[in-house]
Coordinates of C-alpha atoms in Angstrom, one line a residue:
X3 CA 0.0 0.0 0.0
X4 CA 2.9 2.3 0.7
X5 CA 4.3 1.6 -2.8
X6 CA 0.8 2.4 -4.2
X7 CA 0.7 5.7 -2.5
X8 CA 4.2 6.7 -3.6
X9 CA 3.4 5.7 -7.2
X10 CA 0.1 7.6 -7.0
X11 CA 1.9 10.7 -5.9
X12 CA 4.5 10.4 -8.6
X13 CA 2.0 10.1 -11.4
X14 CA -0.9 12.2 -10.3
X15 CA 0.5 15.5 -11.6
X16 CA 1.4 13.9 -15.0
X17 CA -1.9 12.2 -15.4
X18 CA -3.8 15.4 -14.6
X19 CA -1.6 17.2 -17.2
X20 CA -2.3 14.5 -19.8
X21 CA -6.0 14.7 -19.0
X22 CA -6.0 18.5 -19.7
X23 CA -4.0 18.0 -22.9
X24 CA -6.4 15.2 -24.0
X25 CA -9.4 17.4 -23.4
X26 CA -7.8 20.2 -25.5
X27 CA -7.0 17.6 -28.3
X28 CA -10.6 16.2 -28.2
X29 CA -12.0 19.6 -29.2
X30 CA -9.8 19.4 -32.4
X31 CA -11.0 15.9 -33.5
X32 CA -14.4 15.1 -34.9
X33 CA -16.1 12.0 -33.5
X34 CA -15.6 10.0 -36.7
X35 CA -11.8 10.5 -36.6
X36 CA -11.7 9.8 -32.8
X37 CA -13.5 6.5 -33.5
X38 CA -10.9 5.4 -36.0
X39 CA -8.0 6.1 -33.6
X40 CA -9.3 5.5 -30.1
X41 CA -11.2 2.3 -31.0
X42 CA -9.7 0.6 -34.0
X43 CA -6.0 1.5 -33.6
X44 CA -6.1 1.3 -29.8
X45 CA -7.6 -2.2 -30.2
X46 CA -4.7 -3.3 -32.3
X47 CA -2.3 -1.8 -29.8
X48 CA -3.9 -3.3 -26.7
X49 CA -4.1 -6.8 -28.4
X50 CA -0.4 -6.9 -29.2
X51 CA 0.7 -5.7 -25.7
X52 CA -1.8 -7.7 -23.7
X53 CA -1.3 -11.1 -25.4
X54 CA 2.5 -10.5 -25.6
X55 CA 3.1 -9.7 -21.9
X56 CA 0.1 -10.5 -19.7
X57 CA 0.6 -14.3 -19.6
X58 CA 4.3 -13.9 -18.9
X59 CA 3.6 -11.4 -16.1
X60 CA 1.0 -13.7 -14.5
X61 CA 3.3 -16.7 -14.6
X62 CA 6.3 -14.8 -13.3
X63 CA 4.3 -13.2 -10.4
X64 CA 2.7 -16.3 -9.1
X65 CA 4.0 -16.9 -5.6
X66 CA 4.7 -20.6 -6.3
X67 CA 6.6 -19.9 -9.5
X68 CA 8.5 -17.0 -7.9
X69 CA 9.9 -19.2 -5.2
X70 CA 10.6 -22.3 -7.3
X71 CA 12.0 -21.2 -10.6
X72 CA 13.8 -17.9 -10.1
X73 CA 16.4 -18.5 -13.0
X74 CA 13.6 -19.6 -15.3
X75 CA 11.6 -16.5 -14.6
X76 CA 14.6 -14.3 -15.5
X77 CA 14.8 -16.0 -18.9
X78 CA 11.0 -16.0 -19.4
X79 CA 10.8 -12.2 -18.7
X80 CA 12.8 -11.6 -21.9
X81 CA 10.6 -14.0 -23.9
X82 CA 7.9 -11.2 -23.9
X83 CA 9.9 -9.3 -26.5
X84 CA 9.8 -11.9 -29.4
X85 CA 6.3 -12.9 -28.5
X86 CA 5.0 -9.3 -28.7
X87 CA 7.0 -8.8 -31.9
X88 CA 5.5 -11.9 -33.5
X89 CA 1.9 -11.0 -32.6
X90 CA 2.4 -7.4 -33.8
X91 CA 3.7 -8.6 -37.2
X92 CA 0.9 -11.2 -37.5
X93 CA -1.8 -8.6 -36.8
X94 CA -0.2 -6.0 -39.0
X95 CA -0.7 -8.3 -42.1
X96 CA -3.9 -9.9 -40.8
X97 CA -5.7 -6.6 -40.4
X98 CA -4.8 -5.3 -43.8
X99 CA -6.4 -6.6 -47.0
X100 CA -3.1 -6.5 -48.9
X101 CA 0.5 -5.4 -48.6
X102 CA -0.2 -2.3 -50.5
X103 CA -3.0 -1.3 -48.2
X104 CA -0.9 -1.3 -44.9
X105 CA -1.2 2.2 -43.7
X106 CA 1.7 4.2 -42.2
X107 CA -0.3 4.7 -39.0
X108 CA -0.8 0.9 -38.5
X109 CA 2.9 0.3 -39.0
X110 CA 3.7 3.0 -36.4
X111 CA 1.3 1.5 -33.9
X112 CA 2.8 -2.0 -34.3
X113 CA 6.3 -0.6 -34.1
X114 CA 5.4 1.1 -30.8
X115 CA 4.3 -2.2 -29.3
X116 CA 7.7 -3.8 -30.2
X117 CA 9.6 -0.9 -28.6
X118 CA 7.4 -1.0 -25.5
X119 CA 7.9 -4.7 -25.0
X120 CA 11.7 -4.2 -24.5
X121 CA 10.9 -2.7 -21.1
X122 CA 9.1 -5.9 -19.9
X123 CA 12.1 -7.6 -18.3
X124 CA 12.6 -4.6 -16.0
X125 CA 8.9 -4.3 -15.3
X126 CA 8.6 -7.9 -14.3
X127 CA 11.6 -7.5 -12.0
X128 CA 9.8 -4.5 -10.4
X129 CA 6.6 -6.5 -9.9
X130 CA 8.4 -9.4 -8.3
X131 CA 10.2 -6.9 -6.0
X132 CA 6.8 -5.5 -5.0
X133 CA 7.4 -1.9 -6.1
X134 CA 6.1 -0.6 -9.4
X135 CA 6.4 3.1 -8.6
X136 CA 9.0 3.7 -11.4
X137 CA 6.6 2.0 -13.9
X138 CA 3.7 4.2 -12.8
X139 CA 5.9 7.3 -13.0
X140 CA 7.2 6.3 -16.5
X141 CA 3.6 5.7 -17.7
X142 CA 2.5 9.1 -16.4
X143 CA 5.4 11.0 -18.1
X144 CA 4.9 9.0 -21.3
X145 CA 1.2 9.8 -21.5
X146 CA 2.0 13.5 -21.0
X147 CA 4.6 13.4 -23.8
X148 CA 2.1 11.6 -26.1
X149 CA -0.7 14.1 -25.3
X150 CA 1.5 17.1 -25.7
X151 CA 3.1 15.9 -29.0
X152 CA -0.3 15.0 -30.4
X153 CA -1.8 18.4 -29.5
X154 CA 1.2 20.2 -31.1
X155 CA 1.0 18.1 -34.3
X156 CA -2.7 18.8 -34.6
X157 CA -2.3 22.6 -34.1
X158 CA 1.1 24.1 -34.8
X159 CA 2.2 21.2 -37.1
X160 CA -1.2 20.6 -38.7
X161 CA 0.5 20.6 -42.2
X162 CA 3.2 18.1 -41.3
X163 CA 1.2 15.1 -42.5
X164 CA -1.5 14.8 -45.2
X165 CA -3.3 12.2 -43.2
X166 CA -4.1 13.3 -39.6
X167 CA -4.0 9.7 -38.4
X168 CA -0.2 9.7 -38.9
X169 CA 0.0 12.2 -36.0
X170 CA -1.5 9.6 -33.7
X171 CA 1.0 7.0 -34.8
X172 CA 4.0 9.4 -34.2
X173 CA 2.7 10.4 -30.8
X174 CA 2.3 6.7 -29.9
X175 CA 6.0 6.0 -30.9
X176 CA 7.0 8.9 -28.7
X177 CA 5.0 7.4 -25.8
X178 CA 6.8 4.0 -26.2
X179 CA 10.3 5.6 -26.4
X180 CA 9.7 7.8 -23.4
X181 CA 8.3 4.8 -21.4
X182 CA 11.2 2.5 -22.2
X183 CA 13.7 5.3 -21.6
X184 CA 12.4 5.8 -18.0
X185 CA 12.0 2.1 -17.2
X186 CA 15.4 1.0 -18.6
X187 CA 17.0 4.3 -17.7
X188 CA 18.7 4.7 -21.1
X189 CA 17.8 6.5 -24.3
X190 CA 20.5 5.0 -26.4
X191 CA 19.4 1.3 -26.4
X192 CA 16.0 -0.1 -25.6
X193 CA 17.3 -3.0 -23.6
X194 CA 19.6 -3.0 -20.6
X195 CA 23.2 -3.5 -21.3
X196 CA 25.1 -5.8 -21.1
X197 CA 22.7 -8.4 -22.4
X198 CA 22.0 -11.0 -19.6
X199 CA 22.8 -14.7 -19.7
X200 CA 19.8 -17.0 -20.0
X201 CA 18.9 -20.2 -18.3
X202 CA 16.6 -22.9 -19.6
X203 CA 13.0 -22.3 -18.8
X204 CA 11.4 -24.9 -16.5
X205 CA 8.7 -27.0 -18.3
X206 CA 6.2 -26.3 -15.5
X207 CA 6.6 -22.6 -15.9
X208 CA 6.2 -22.9 -19.7
X209 CA 3.0 -24.9 -19.3
X210 CA 1.7 -22.3 -16.8
X211 CA 2.5 -19.5 -19.2
X212 CA 0.8 -21.3 -22.0
X213 CA -2.3 -21.8 -19.9
X214 CA -2.4 -18.1 -19.0
X215 CA -1.9 -17.3 -22.7
X216 CA -5.0 -19.2 -23.7
X217 CA -6.9 -17.6 -20.8
X218 CA -5.6 -14.2 -21.8
X219 CA -7.1 -14.6 -25.3
X220 CA -10.5 -15.1 -23.7
X221 CA -10.0 -12.3 -21.2
X222 CA -8.8 -9.9 -23.8
X223 CA -11.7 -10.6 -26.2
X224 CA -14.1 -10.1 -23.3
X225 CA -12.3 -6.9 -22.0
X226 CA -12.1 -5.4 -25.5
X227 CA -15.4 -6.8 -26.6
X228 CA -16.9 -3.3 -26.7
X229 CA -14.3 -2.2 -29.2
X230 CA -14.8 -5.3 -31.3
X231 CA -18.6 -4.6 -31.3
X232 CA -18.1 -1.0 -32.2
X233 CA -15.6 -1.9 -35.0
X234 CA -18.0 -4.3 -36.7
X235 CA -21.5 -3.2 -35.8
X236 CA -21.3 0.6 -35.3
X237 CA -20.4 3.6 -37.3
X238 CA -17.3 5.6 -36.8
X239 CA -19.4 8.4 -35.3
X240 CA -20.8 6.0 -32.6
X241 CA -17.3 4.7 -32.0
X242 CA -16.1 8.3 -31.5
X243 CA -18.9 9.0 -29.0
X244 CA -18.0 5.9 -27.1
X245 CA -14.3 6.8 -27.1
X246 CA -15.2 10.3 -25.7
X247 CA -17.3 8.6 -23.0
X248 CA -14.5 6.2 -22.2
X249 CA -11.9 9.0 -22.1
X250 CA -13.8 11.1 -19.5
X251 CA -15.6 8.2 -17.7
X252 CA -12.4 6.2 -17.1
X253 CA -10.4 9.0 -15.4
X254 CA -11.1 7.4 -12.0
X255 CA -10.1 4.0 -13.3
X256 CA -6.8 5.3 -14.7
X257 CA -5.9 7.4 -11.6
X258 CA -7.0 5.0 -8.8
X259 CA -8.4 1.6 -9.9
X260 CA -5.6 0.5 -12.2
X261 CA -2.7 1.2 -9.7
X262 CA -4.8 -0.2 -6.9
X263 CA -5.4 -3.4 -8.9
X264 CA -1.8 -3.8 -9.9
X265 CA -0.5 -3.3 -6.4
X266 CA -3.3 -5.5 -5.0
X267 CA -2.2 -8.4 -7.2
X268 CA 1.3 -8.1 -5.7
X269 CA 0.0 -7.8 -2.1
X270 CA -2.4 -10.7 -2.4
X271 CA 0.2 -13.1 -3.7
X272 CA 1.8 -13.0 -0.2
X273 CA -1.0 -11.7 2.1
X274 CA -4.7 -12.0 1.7
X275 CA -5.9 -10.0 4.7
X276 CA -6.2 -6.5 3.0
X277 CA -8.6 -7.8 0.4
X278 CA -11.8 -6.7 2.1
X279 CA -10.5 -3.3 2.9
X280 CA -9.2 -2.6 -0.6
X281 CA -12.4 -4.0 -2.2
X282 CA -14.6 -1.9 0.0
X283 CA -12.5 1.2 -0.9
X284 CA -12.9 0.5 -4.6
X285 CA -16.7 -0.1 -4.1
X286 CA -17.1 3.3 -2.4
X287 CA -15.1 5.1 -5.0
X288 CA -17.1 3.4 -7.7
X289 CA -20.4 4.2 -6.1
X290 CA -19.4 7.9 -5.7
X291 CA -18.3 8.3 -9.3
X292 CA -21.4 6.5 -10.7
X293 CA -23.8 8.4 -8.5
X294 CA -22.4 11.9 -8.9
X295 CA -20.6 11.5 -12.2
X296 CA -23.6 10.2 -14.1
X297 CA -25.6 13.2 -12.9
X298 CA -23.1 16.0 -13.4
X299 CA -21.2 14.7 -16.5
X300 CA -23.3 17.1 -18.7
X301 CA -21.4 20.0 -17.1
X302 CA -18.1 18.4 -18.1
X303 CA -19.2 18.0 -21.7
X304 CA -20.6 21.5 -21.8
X305 CA -17.4 23.1 -20.5
X306 CA -14.7 20.8 -21.9
X307 CA -15.7 18.7 -24.8
X308 CA -17.2 21.2 -27.3
X309 CA -20.4 21.3 -29.4
X310 CA -19.7 18.1 -31.4
X311 CA -19.8 16.0 -28.2
X312 CA -22.2 18.0 -26.1
X313 CA -25.2 16.3 -27.7
X314 CA -28.0 14.0 -26.2
X315 CA -26.1 11.0 -27.5
X316 CA -22.8 12.2 -25.9
X317 CA -24.4 12.9 -22.5
X318 CA -26.3 9.6 -22.5
X319 CA -23.1 7.7 -23.3
X320 CA -21.1 9.4 -20.6
X321 CA -23.8 8.8 -18.0
X322 CA -23.9 5.1 -18.8
X323 CA -20.1 4.9 -18.7
X324 CA -20.0 6.5 -15.2
X325 CA -22.4 3.8 -14.0
X326 CA -20.2 1.2 -15.6
X327 CA -17.3 2.5 -13.4
X328 CA -18.9 0.9 -10.3
X329 CA -18.8 -2.5 -11.9
X330 CA -15.2 -2.0 -13.0
X331 CA -14.2 -1.0 -9.4
X332 CA -15.4 -4.2 -7.7
X333 CA -14.5 -6.6 -10.5
X334 CA -10.9 -5.3 -10.8
X335 CA -10.0 -5.9 -7.2
X336 CA -11.8 -9.3 -7.0
X337 CA -10.0 -10.6 -10.2
X338 CA -6.7 -9.2 -8.9
X339 CA -7.2 -11.4 -5.8
X340 CA -8.4 -14.4 -7.9
X341 CA -5.4 -14.3 -10.3
X342 CA -3.0 -14.0 -7.4
X343 CA -4.3 -17.3 -6.1
X344 CA -4.6 -19.3 -9.4
X345 CA -1.7 -21.6 -8.7
X346 CA -2.9 -24.8 -10.4
X347 CA -3.8 -25.6 -14.0
X348 CA -7.3 -26.7 -12.7
X349 CA -7.9 -23.2 -11.3
X350 CA -6.7 -21.6 -14.6
X351 CA -9.1 -23.8 -16.6
X352 CA -12.0 -22.9 -14.3
X353 CA -11.4 -19.2 -14.7
X354 CA -11.0 -19.7 -18.5
X355 CA -14.3 -21.5 -18.7
X356 CA -16.0 -18.6 -16.8
X357 CA -14.5 -16.1 -19.3
X358 CA -15.6 -18.2 -22.2
X359 CA -19.2 -18.4 -21.0
X360 CA -19.3 -14.7 -20.1
X361 CA -17.7 -13.8 -23.4
X362 CA -20.3 -15.7 -25.3
X363 CA -23.0 -14.0 -23.2
X364 CA -21.5 -10.5 -24.0
X365 CA -21.4 -11.2 -27.7
X366 CA -25.1 -12.3 -27.8
X367 CA -26.3 -9.5 -25.5
X368 CA -24.3 -6.8 -27.4
X369 CA -25.6 -8.0 -30.8
X370 CA -29.2 -8.0 -29.4
X371 CA -29.0 -4.5 -27.9
X372 CA -26.9 -2.8 -30.7
X373 CA -28.0 -4.6 -33.9
X374 CA -31.6 -5.6 -33.2
X375 CA -32.8 -3.1 -30.6
X376 CA -30.7 -0.2 -32.0
X377 CA -29.5 1.0 -28.6
X378 CA -26.1 2.0 -30.1
X379 CA -23.4 3.1 -27.7
X380 CA -25.6 2.7 -24.6
X381 CA -26.3 -0.9 -25.7
X382 CA -22.5 -1.7 -25.7
X383 CA -22.1 -0.2 -22.2
X384 CA -25.2 -2.0 -20.8
X385 CA -23.8 -5.3 -22.1
X386 CA -20.4 -4.4 -20.5
X387 CA -22.1 -3.8 -17.1
X388 CA -23.9 -7.1 -17.2
X389 CA -20.9 -9.2 -18.1
X390 CA -18.6 -7.3 -15.8
X391 CA -21.1 -7.9 -13.0
X392 CA -21.1 -11.6 -13.6
X393 CA -17.3 -11.7 -13.8
X394 CA -17.2 -9.8 -10.5
X395 CA -19.6 -12.1 -8.7
X396 CA -17.6 -15.2 -9.8
X397 CA -14.3 -13.7 -8.8
X398 CA -15.8 -12.4 -5.5
X399 CA -17.1 -15.9 -4.7
X400 CA -13.7 -17.4 -5.5
X401 CA -11.9 -14.8 -3.3
X402 CA -14.2 -15.3 -0.3
X403 CA -13.8 -19.0 -0.4
X404 CA -10.0 -18.6 -0.4
X405 CA -10.2 -16.3 2.6
X406 CA -12.4 -18.8 4.5
X407 CA -10.0 -21.6 3.6
X408 CA -7.0 -19.7 4.7
X409 CA -8.5 -18.6 8.0
X410 CA -7.7 -22.1 9.5
X411 CA -8.2 -22.0 13.3
X412 CA -9.9 -18.5 13.1
X413 CA -13.0 -20.2 11.6
X414 CA -14.0 -17.3 9.5
X415 CA -17.4 -17.8 7.9
X416 CA -18.5 -16.9 4.4
X417 CA -21.2 -14.6 5.7
X418 CA -18.7 -12.7 7.8
X419 CA -16.5 -11.9 4.8
X420 CA -19.6 -10.8 2.9
X421 CA -20.5 -8.6 5.8
X422 CA -17.1 -7.0 5.8
X423 CA -17.3 -6.3 2.1
X424 CA -20.8 -4.9 2.0
X425 CA -21.3 -1.1 2.7
X426 CA -23.2 -0.1 5.8
X427 CA -26.9 -0.2 5.3
X428 CA -27.5 3.3 6.6
X429 CA -24.9 4.6 4.1
X430 CA -26.5 2.8 1.3
X431 CA -29.9 4.3 2.2
X432 CA -28.3 7.8 2.2
X433 CA -26.7 7.0 -1.2
X434 CA -30.1 6.2 -2.6
X435 CA -31.5 9.5 -1.2
X436 CA -28.6 11.5 -2.6
X437 CA -29.0 9.9 -6.1
X438 CA -32.7 10.6 -6.1
X439 CA -32.3 14.1 -4.8
X440 CA -29.7 15.3 -7.4
X441 CA -31.7 13.8 -10.2
X442 CA -35.1 15.0 -9.1
X443 CA -33.7 18.5 -8.8
X444 CA -33.2 18.5 -12.6
X445 CA -30.4 19.9 -14.8
X446 CA -29.9 23.6 -15.1
X447 CA -30.4 25.3 -18.4
X448 CA -28.5 28.5 -17.5
X449 CA -25.3 28.9 -15.5
X450 CA -27.1 30.0 -12.3
X451 CA -29.3 26.9 -12.4
X452 CA -26.3 24.7 -13.2
X453 CA -24.3 26.1 -10.3
X454 CA -27.3 25.7 -7.9
X455 CA -27.7 22.1 -9.0
X456 CA -24.0 21.5 -8.5
X457 CA -24.2 23.1 -5.0
X458 CA -27.0 20.6 -4.1
X459 CA -24.7 17.8 -5.1
X460 CA -21.8 19.1 -3.0
X461 CA -24.1 19.3 0.0
X462 CA -25.4 15.8 -0.4
X463 CA -21.9 14.5 -1.0
X464 CA -20.7 16.1 2.2
X465 CA -23.5 14.5 4.2
X466 CA -22.6 11.1 2.6
X467 CA -18.9 11.4 3.6
X468 CA -19.9 12.3 7.2
X469 CA -22.1 9.2 7.3
X470 CA -19.3 7.0 5.9
X471 CA -16.9 8.4 8.5
X472 CA -19.3 7.7 11.4
X473 CA -20.7 4.4 10.3
X474 CA -17.6 2.7 8.8
X475 CA -15.2 2.9 11.8
X476 CA -13.5 -0.4 11.3
X477 CA -13.0 0.2 7.6
X478 CA -11.4 3.6 8.5
X479 CA -9.0 1.9 11.0
X480 CA -8.0 -0.7 8.4
X481 CA -7.3 2.0 5.8
X482 CA -5.0 3.7 8.4
X483 CA -3.2 0.4 9.0
X484 CA -2.6 -0.2 5.3
X485 CA -1.4 3.4 4.8
X486 CA 1.0 3.0 7.7
X487 CA 2.6 0.0 5.9
X488 CA 1.1 -3.0 7.7
X489 CA -1.1 -5.5 5.9
X490 CA -3.1 -7.0 8.8
X491 CA -6.7 -5.8 9.2
X492 CA -8.5 -5.1 12.4
X493 CA -10.5 -8.3 12.1
X494 CA -7.2 -10.3 11.8
X495 CA -5.7 -8.4 14.8
X496 CA -8.8 -9.1 16.9
X497 CA -8.9 -12.8 16.1
X498 CA -5.2 -13.2 16.9

């Protein structure tokens, strides 16, 4: 938790700066162009990186593998580079109808994934060491460089390229170079010098990596299912509206949920006790953002996004995405715990089966809502909420059973863990009252009415925070314990 706080402090300023630059850039890009870059090209980018490094990260960070095959892990961490390169080249040709139709932007995006993969050995070393603050800082600086360079190319250097999409590819290359330079601490060569010696990789570790690779394919298809649906079933305009909603709606995820989940996975591999505290923290953050964000997001669009996005479709999409954030919050932490405890091939197969079933459900539901019922962007987000909720419930059930099993002589019951995870009933009632109050008040049409509506929200939010402070005493104490650097909760202390 201390590592998380240090990484959060290191990246908060750069991420806020990048958010400001992204907002400024968004006003320069029509929704159709944003849909082509933020959906289609980002899908290509995330596919190459996720499949090339996630299975290897999971295998290397497993507590059993970490203690049993240290030399093999060192060799396996470098294996991410050729794997990512192979996937990038494969997708480069697979996504283009012919060699002559491979665009410059697509080549730049694939090249950026290869460059970024060269930082993977150092990142895995950081993850095993339990401190990813440098990685978080590098990501923050790289995002700021990417956002600034893109904004400059679209304004000052608008005549540099005949195709505006090339600007996105160049900025992505600059992101990768900056990220690798900070992680490897060199700007002259993308890999640490001298090159290390390699040991043979243990067959058990290879099998575990392959199992995670198959699972990662399912998880990635499910995670990026919204982009796949938008690519094949929606127009570029709808894809751009969704990209805008994701850009603004996921700000809490990028600032808090993502680093919490990454650090949670490291903590849970050695200590399970902080799970309930961290999960409840994410739940309260998600509830806050979904309640107040979905109501006041129209102000954000009115002030920041510009006329092309401040439309009924834009407001509805952003409202739906804010609600989706609550599902992301709980699912992320629960799956972080689950993957930290998937130590056998049987466990991996079970989680893969869950992802396969949920993925099929998402595909069917998204097709029904988008293609048949014509819900558009909102249909994609609703399908995401349903499937993310199912994934969260399965991961939560797995996690609670692990906690009960690990309690040993403490005889912790399933219902007790559920009680620790659930918000206080009085707080939930107040949350419902606050949500009803700010929505029944109605949106303001002029700035006086808007500011009055915003003031009502601030007042209700303050009351809610006081209620949480009063009613959630043990949760507050557990947060203090985690911040101080310990990982034992008040329940654990009491039982001991």
